[in-house]
Structure formats: structure tokens, C-alpha cells
mmCIF file of C-alpha atoms in Angstrom:
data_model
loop_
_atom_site.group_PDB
_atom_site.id
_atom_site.type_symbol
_atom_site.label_atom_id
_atom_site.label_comp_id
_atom_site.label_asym_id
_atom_site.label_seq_id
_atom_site.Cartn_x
_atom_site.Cartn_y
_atom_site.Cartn_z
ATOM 1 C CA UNK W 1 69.402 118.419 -15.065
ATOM 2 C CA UNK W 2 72.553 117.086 -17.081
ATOM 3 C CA UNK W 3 73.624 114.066 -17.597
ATOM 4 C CA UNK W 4 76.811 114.031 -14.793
ATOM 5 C CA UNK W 5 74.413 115.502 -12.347
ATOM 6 C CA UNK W 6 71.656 112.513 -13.141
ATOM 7 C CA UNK W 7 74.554 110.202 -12.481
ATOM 8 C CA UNK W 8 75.644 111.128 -8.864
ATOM 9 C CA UNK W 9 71.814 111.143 -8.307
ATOM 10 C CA UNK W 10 71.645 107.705 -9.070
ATOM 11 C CA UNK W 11 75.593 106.901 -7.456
ATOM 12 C CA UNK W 12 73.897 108.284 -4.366
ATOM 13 C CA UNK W 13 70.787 106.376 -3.951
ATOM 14 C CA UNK W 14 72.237 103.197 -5.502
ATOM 15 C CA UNK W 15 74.843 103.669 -2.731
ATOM 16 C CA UNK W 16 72.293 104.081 0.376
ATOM 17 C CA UNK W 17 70.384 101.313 -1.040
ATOM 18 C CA UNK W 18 72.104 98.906 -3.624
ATOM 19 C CA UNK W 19 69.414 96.735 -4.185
ATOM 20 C CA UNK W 20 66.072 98.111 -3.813
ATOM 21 C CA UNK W 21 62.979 95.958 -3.921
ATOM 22 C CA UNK W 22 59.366 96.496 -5.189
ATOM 23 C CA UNK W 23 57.244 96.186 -1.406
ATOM 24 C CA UNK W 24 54.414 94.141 -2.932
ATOM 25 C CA UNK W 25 54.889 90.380 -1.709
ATOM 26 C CA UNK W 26 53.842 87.838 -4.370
ATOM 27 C CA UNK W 27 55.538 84.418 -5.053
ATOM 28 C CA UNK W 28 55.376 83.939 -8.954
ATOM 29 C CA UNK W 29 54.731 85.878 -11.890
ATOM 30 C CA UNK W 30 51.162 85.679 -11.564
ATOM 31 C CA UNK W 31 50.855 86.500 -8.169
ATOM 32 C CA UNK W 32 52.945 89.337 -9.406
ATOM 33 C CA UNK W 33 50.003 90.392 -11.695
ATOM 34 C CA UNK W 34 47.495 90.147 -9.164
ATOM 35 C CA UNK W 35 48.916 91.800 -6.806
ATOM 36 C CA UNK W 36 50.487 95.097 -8.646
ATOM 37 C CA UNK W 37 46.464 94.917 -10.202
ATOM 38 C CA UNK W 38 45.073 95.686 -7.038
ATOM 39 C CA UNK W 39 47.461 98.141 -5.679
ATOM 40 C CA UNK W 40 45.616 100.682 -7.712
ATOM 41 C CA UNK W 41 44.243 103.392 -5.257
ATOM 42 C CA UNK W 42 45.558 101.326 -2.838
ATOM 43 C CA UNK W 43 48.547 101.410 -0.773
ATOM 44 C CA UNK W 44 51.338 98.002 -1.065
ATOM 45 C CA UNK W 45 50.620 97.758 2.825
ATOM 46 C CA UNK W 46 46.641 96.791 2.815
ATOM 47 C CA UNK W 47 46.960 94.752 -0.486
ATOM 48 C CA UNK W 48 50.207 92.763 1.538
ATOM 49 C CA UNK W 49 47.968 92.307 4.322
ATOM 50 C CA UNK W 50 45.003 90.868 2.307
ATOM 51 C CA UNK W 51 46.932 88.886 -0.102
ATOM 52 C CA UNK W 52 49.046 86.623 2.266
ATOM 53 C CA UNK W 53 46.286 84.330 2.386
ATOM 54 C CA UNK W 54 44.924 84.372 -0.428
ATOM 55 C CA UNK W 55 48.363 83.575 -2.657
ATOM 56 C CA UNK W 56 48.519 80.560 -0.054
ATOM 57 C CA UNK W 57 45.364 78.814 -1.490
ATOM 58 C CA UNK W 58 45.563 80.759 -5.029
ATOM 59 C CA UNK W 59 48.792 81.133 -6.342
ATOM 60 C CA UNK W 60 48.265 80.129 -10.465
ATOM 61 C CA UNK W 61 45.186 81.214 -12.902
ATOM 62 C CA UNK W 62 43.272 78.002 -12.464
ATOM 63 C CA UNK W 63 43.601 77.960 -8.529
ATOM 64 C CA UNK W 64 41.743 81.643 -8.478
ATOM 65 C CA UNK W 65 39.270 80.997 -10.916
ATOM 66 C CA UNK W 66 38.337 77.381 -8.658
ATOM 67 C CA UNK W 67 38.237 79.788 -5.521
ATOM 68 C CA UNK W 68 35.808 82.260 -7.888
ATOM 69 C CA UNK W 69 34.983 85.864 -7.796
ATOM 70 C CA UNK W 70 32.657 85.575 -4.802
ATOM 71 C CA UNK W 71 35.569 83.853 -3.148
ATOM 72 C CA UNK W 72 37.726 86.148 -4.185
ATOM 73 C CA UNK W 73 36.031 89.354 -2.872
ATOM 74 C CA UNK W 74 35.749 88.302 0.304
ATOM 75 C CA UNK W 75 39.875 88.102 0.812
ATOM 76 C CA UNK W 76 40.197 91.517 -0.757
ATOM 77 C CA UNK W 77 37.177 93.826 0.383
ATOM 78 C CA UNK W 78 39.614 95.455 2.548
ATOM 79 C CA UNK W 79 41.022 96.799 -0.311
ATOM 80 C CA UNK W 80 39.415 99.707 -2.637
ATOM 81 C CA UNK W 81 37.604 98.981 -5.579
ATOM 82 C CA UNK W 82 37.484 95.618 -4.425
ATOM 83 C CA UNK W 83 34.749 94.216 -6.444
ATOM 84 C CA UNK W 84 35.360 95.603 -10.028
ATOM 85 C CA UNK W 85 39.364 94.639 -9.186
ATOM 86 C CA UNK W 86 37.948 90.955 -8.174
ATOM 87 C CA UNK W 87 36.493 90.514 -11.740
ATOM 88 C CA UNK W 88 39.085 91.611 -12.920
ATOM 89 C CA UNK W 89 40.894 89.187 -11.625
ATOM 90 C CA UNK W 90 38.858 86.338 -13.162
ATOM 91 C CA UNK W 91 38.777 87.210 -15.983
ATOM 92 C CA UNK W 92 42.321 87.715 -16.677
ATOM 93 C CA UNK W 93 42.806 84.620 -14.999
ATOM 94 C CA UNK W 94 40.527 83.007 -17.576
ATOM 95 C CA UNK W 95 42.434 84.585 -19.982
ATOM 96 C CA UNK W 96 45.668 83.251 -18.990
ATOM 97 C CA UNK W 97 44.506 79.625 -18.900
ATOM 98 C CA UNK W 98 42.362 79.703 -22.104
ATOM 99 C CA UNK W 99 45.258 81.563 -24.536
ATOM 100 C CA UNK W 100 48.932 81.209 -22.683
ATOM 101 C CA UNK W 101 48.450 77.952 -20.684
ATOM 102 C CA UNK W 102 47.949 79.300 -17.083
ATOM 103 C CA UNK W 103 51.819 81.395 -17.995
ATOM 104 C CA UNK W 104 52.039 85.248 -17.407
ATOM 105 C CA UNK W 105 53.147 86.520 -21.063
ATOM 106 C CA UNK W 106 56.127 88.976 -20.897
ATOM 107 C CA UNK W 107 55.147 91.108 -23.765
ATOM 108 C CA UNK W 108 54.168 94.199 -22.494
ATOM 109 C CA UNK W 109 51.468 94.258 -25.206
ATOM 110 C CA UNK W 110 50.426 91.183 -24.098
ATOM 111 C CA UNK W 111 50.297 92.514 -20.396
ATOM 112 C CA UNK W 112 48.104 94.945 -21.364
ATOM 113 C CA UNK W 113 45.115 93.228 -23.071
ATOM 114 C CA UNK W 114 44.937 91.610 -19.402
ATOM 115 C CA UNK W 115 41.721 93.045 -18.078
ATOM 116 C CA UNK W 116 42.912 95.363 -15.507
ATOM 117 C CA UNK W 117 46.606 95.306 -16.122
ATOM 118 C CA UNK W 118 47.742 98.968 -17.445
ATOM 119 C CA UNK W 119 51.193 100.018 -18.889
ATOM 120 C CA UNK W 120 52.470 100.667 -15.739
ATOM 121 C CA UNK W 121 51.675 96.928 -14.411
ATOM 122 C CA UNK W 122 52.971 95.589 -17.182
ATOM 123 C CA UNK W 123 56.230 97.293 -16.445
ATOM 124 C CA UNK W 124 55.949 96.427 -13.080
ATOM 125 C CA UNK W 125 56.073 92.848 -14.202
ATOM 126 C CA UNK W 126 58.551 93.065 -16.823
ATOM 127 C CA UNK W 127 61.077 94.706 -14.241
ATOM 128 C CA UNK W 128 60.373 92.515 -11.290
ATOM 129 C CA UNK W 129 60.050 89.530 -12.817
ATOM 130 C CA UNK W 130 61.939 89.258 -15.658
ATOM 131 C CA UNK W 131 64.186 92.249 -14.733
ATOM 132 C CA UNK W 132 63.877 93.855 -17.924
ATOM 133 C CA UNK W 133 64.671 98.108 -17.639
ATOM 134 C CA UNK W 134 60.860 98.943 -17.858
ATOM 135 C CA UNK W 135 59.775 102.457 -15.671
ATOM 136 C CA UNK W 136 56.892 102.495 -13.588
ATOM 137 C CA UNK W 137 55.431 105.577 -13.089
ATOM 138 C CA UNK W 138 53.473 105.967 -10.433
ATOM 139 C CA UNK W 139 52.039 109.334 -9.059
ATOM 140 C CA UNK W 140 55.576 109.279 -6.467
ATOM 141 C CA UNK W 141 57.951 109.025 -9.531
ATOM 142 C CA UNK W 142 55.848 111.606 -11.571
ATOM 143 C CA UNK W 143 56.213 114.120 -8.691
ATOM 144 C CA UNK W 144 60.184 113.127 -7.965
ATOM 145 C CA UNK W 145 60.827 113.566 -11.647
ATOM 146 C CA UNK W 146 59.147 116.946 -12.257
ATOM 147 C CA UNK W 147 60.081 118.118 -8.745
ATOM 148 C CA UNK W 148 63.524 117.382 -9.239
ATOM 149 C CA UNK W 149 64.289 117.793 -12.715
ATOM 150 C CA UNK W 150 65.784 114.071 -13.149
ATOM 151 C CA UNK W 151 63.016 113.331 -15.755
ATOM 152 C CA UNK W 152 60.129 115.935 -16.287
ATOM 153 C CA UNK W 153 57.290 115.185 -18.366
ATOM 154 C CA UNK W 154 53.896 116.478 -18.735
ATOM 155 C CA UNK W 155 52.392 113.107 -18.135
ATOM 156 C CA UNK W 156 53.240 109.826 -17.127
ATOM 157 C CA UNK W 157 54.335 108.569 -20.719
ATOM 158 C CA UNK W 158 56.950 111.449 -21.058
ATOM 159 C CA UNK W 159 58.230 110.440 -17.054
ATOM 160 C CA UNK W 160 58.860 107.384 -18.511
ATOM 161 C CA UNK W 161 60.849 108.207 -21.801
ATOM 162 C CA UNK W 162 62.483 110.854 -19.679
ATOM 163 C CA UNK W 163 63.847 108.391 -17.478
ATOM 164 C CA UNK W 164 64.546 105.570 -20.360
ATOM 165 C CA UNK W 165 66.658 109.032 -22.369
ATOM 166 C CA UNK W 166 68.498 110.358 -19.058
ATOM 167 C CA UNK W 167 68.765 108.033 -16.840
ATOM 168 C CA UNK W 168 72.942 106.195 -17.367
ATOM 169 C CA UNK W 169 72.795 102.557 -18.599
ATOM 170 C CA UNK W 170 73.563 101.176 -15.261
ATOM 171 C CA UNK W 171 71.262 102.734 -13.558
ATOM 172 C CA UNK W 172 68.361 101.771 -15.177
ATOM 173 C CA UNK W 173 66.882 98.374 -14.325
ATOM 174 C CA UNK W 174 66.581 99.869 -10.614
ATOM 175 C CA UNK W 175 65.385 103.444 -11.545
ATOM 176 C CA UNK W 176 61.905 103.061 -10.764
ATOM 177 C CA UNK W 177 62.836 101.934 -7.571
ATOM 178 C CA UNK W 178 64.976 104.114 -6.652
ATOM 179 C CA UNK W 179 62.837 107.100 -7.288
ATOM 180 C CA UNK W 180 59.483 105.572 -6.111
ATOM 181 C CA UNK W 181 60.807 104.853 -2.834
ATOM 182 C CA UNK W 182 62.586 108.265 -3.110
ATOM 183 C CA UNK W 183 59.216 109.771 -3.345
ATOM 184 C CA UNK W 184 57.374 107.429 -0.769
ATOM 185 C CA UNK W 185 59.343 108.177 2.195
ATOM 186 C CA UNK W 186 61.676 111.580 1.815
ATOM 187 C CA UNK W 187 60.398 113.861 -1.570
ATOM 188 C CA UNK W 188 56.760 113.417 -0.031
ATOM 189 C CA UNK W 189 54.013 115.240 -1.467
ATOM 190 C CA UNK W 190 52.804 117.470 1.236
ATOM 191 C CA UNK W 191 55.463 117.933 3.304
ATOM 192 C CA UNK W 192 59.111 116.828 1.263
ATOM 193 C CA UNK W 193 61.872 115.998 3.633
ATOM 194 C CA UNK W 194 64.370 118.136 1.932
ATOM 195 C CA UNK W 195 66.213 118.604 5.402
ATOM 196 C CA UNK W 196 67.570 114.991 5.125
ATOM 197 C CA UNK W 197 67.465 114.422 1.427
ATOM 198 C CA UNK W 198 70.667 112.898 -0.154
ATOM 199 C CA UNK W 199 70.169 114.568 -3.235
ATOM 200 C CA UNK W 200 68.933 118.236 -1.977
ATOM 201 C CA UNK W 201 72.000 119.837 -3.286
ATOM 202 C CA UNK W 202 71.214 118.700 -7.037
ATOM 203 C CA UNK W 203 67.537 118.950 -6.785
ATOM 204 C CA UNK W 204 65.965 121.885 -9.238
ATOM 205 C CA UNK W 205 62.976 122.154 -6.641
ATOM 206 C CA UNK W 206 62.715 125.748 -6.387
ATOM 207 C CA UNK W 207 60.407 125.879 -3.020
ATOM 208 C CA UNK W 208 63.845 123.212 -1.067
ATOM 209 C CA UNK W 209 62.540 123.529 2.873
ATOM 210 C CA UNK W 210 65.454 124.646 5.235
#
């Protein structure tokens, strides 16, 4: 897809939704952490729903490590993986009290020697919170890209330089939301609503439903 095209992609879903918002709830940057950390193989829904109490009695490092991991696992067992995401949780906790004084870093490197936080939490946090251009990927934005041509890569690296390389300027610190939500509720896996799609006519998806 060329560069024009990619740009009345983006006109078009930056005009149906101008500013489009990440649907995990949190209330700081650590919160943040937490919760994009256990939305892995899980949807933003059921880690919403067992989060909204917890971030009201454990909303910094040293609050969740005074709750504990037992604690802890009993607010999120709803939610997959529960227990290895609730140690997790402590630990990084622990980390962020005993090296950066209870603050989320925003260094993706940083990020990333949290136990539990991958590259694409730390973007998640870098673009939510401190609204730097960082891409997501997720398995929604993988499939969008490839599916569509917008940014194609053979893993979820290249999705992201793909997007950083062809994606315009302004476009970018809202990219990953764009295209996750994009994915999420009309270029669905299974069965892709190409029927109402704003961007059908510029999509390279060679098997478009009528």
C-alpha cells in the first residue's frame, strides 16, 4: 500500500473517531502497568471488571505489595493465568520501590526488565501514558496490518517498524489505536465485517466479503 493510500486510511479512521482511547481503565502509570500485564490472554473486559477494586485499595507499588500475592490472587482469579500474573505483579512491584522509588520508569528498556512487562506493554505505557508514538502490536493489529497491507510483517517486530516507516507523522501517536480497535470490532478474525468497513475500498485483502 503507498504512502497517499496509508494516509486516507488513517484521514478516515481519525475522522470516525478523533481521539481513540486504550479500553483498559487504570488511574496512574502504575496501574497502567498492572493492568496492560494482565490483559495477556485475557480480554480488557474481565481484567476491567476485576481491577476496579483492586486499584481502589492498591493503586502504587507499596500499596500491592502490603495487600500481597495471596491478596492479590484472590481479586484477579477471574482472570487467566492468574497466579503466575499475581507474582508477577509483586515482584515488579518490589522492583519499582527498591530501584525507581515506587515511579514507573519510561524507558522502554527499563519497562522491560519488569517481570512480566513485554515490548508490547512497555509501548502500551509509553503511548498511554506519556503519549510517546510507540506501536502495540497485538494479535488484532498483526492481522489488520497483513490483511490490509497498511504494515505487513512476518512477525510482530516487523508490524511495528512497518507502522513506525509508513504510517504519516500525524498519524502516529494514535496508530495503534486506530488499528487495534479496527481489528477488534470490524476486520475481525473469523468473520471480517468488510460490508461496513470504511476502508474496504483500499484494503489489499484479497478474500473482501460482499
Amino acid at each position: 500500500m503507498d504512502y497517499m493510500t496509508i494516509r486516507e486510511v488513517f484521514r478516515r479512521l481519525h475522522e470516525a473517531e478523533p481521539e481513540p482511547k486504550g479500553e483498559l481503565e487504570h488511574v496512574n502509570a502504575y496501574t497502567l502497568v498492572v493492568a496492560v500485564a494482565l490483559s495477556a490472554q485475557a480480554t480488557d473486559a474481565g481484567v476491567n471488571k476485576a481491577t476496579r477494586e483492586l486499584f481502589k485499595i492498591a493503586d502504587t507499588p507499596a500499596k500491592m505489595l502490603a495487600l500481597g500475592e495471596a491478596g492479590l490472587t484472590e481479586h484477579i482469579k477471574t482472570i487467566g493465568l492468574f497466579r503466575q500474573k499475581a507474582k508477577n505483579v509483586i515482584k515488579l512491584s518490589q522492583i519499582l520501590v527498591d530501584h525507581y522509588g515506587g515511579e514507573v520508569p519510561n524507558s522502554r528498556a527499563a519497562l522491560q526488565l519488569l517481570p512480566g512487562v513485554g515490548r508490547k506493554t512497555a509501548n502500551v505505557v509509553l503511548n498511554m501514558w506519556w503519549h510517546y508514538p510507540a506501536q502495540a502490536v497485538d494479535t488484532h493489529i498483526f492481522r489488520v496490518g497483513n490483511r490490509t497491507g497498511i504494515c505487513p510483517g512476518k512477525d510482530v517486530v516487523a508490524v511495528e517498524r512497518a507502522i513506525e516507516d509508513n504510517v504519516p507523522a500525524d498519524y502516529q501517536q494514535h496508530a495503534h489505536h486506530w488499528l487495534i480497535l479496527h481489528g477488534r470490532y470490524t476486520c475481525k478474525a473469523r468473520k471480517p465485517l468488510c460490508g461496513t468497513c470504511l476502508i474496504r475500498d483500499l484494503c489489499q485483502f484479497e478474500e473482501k466479503n460482499l
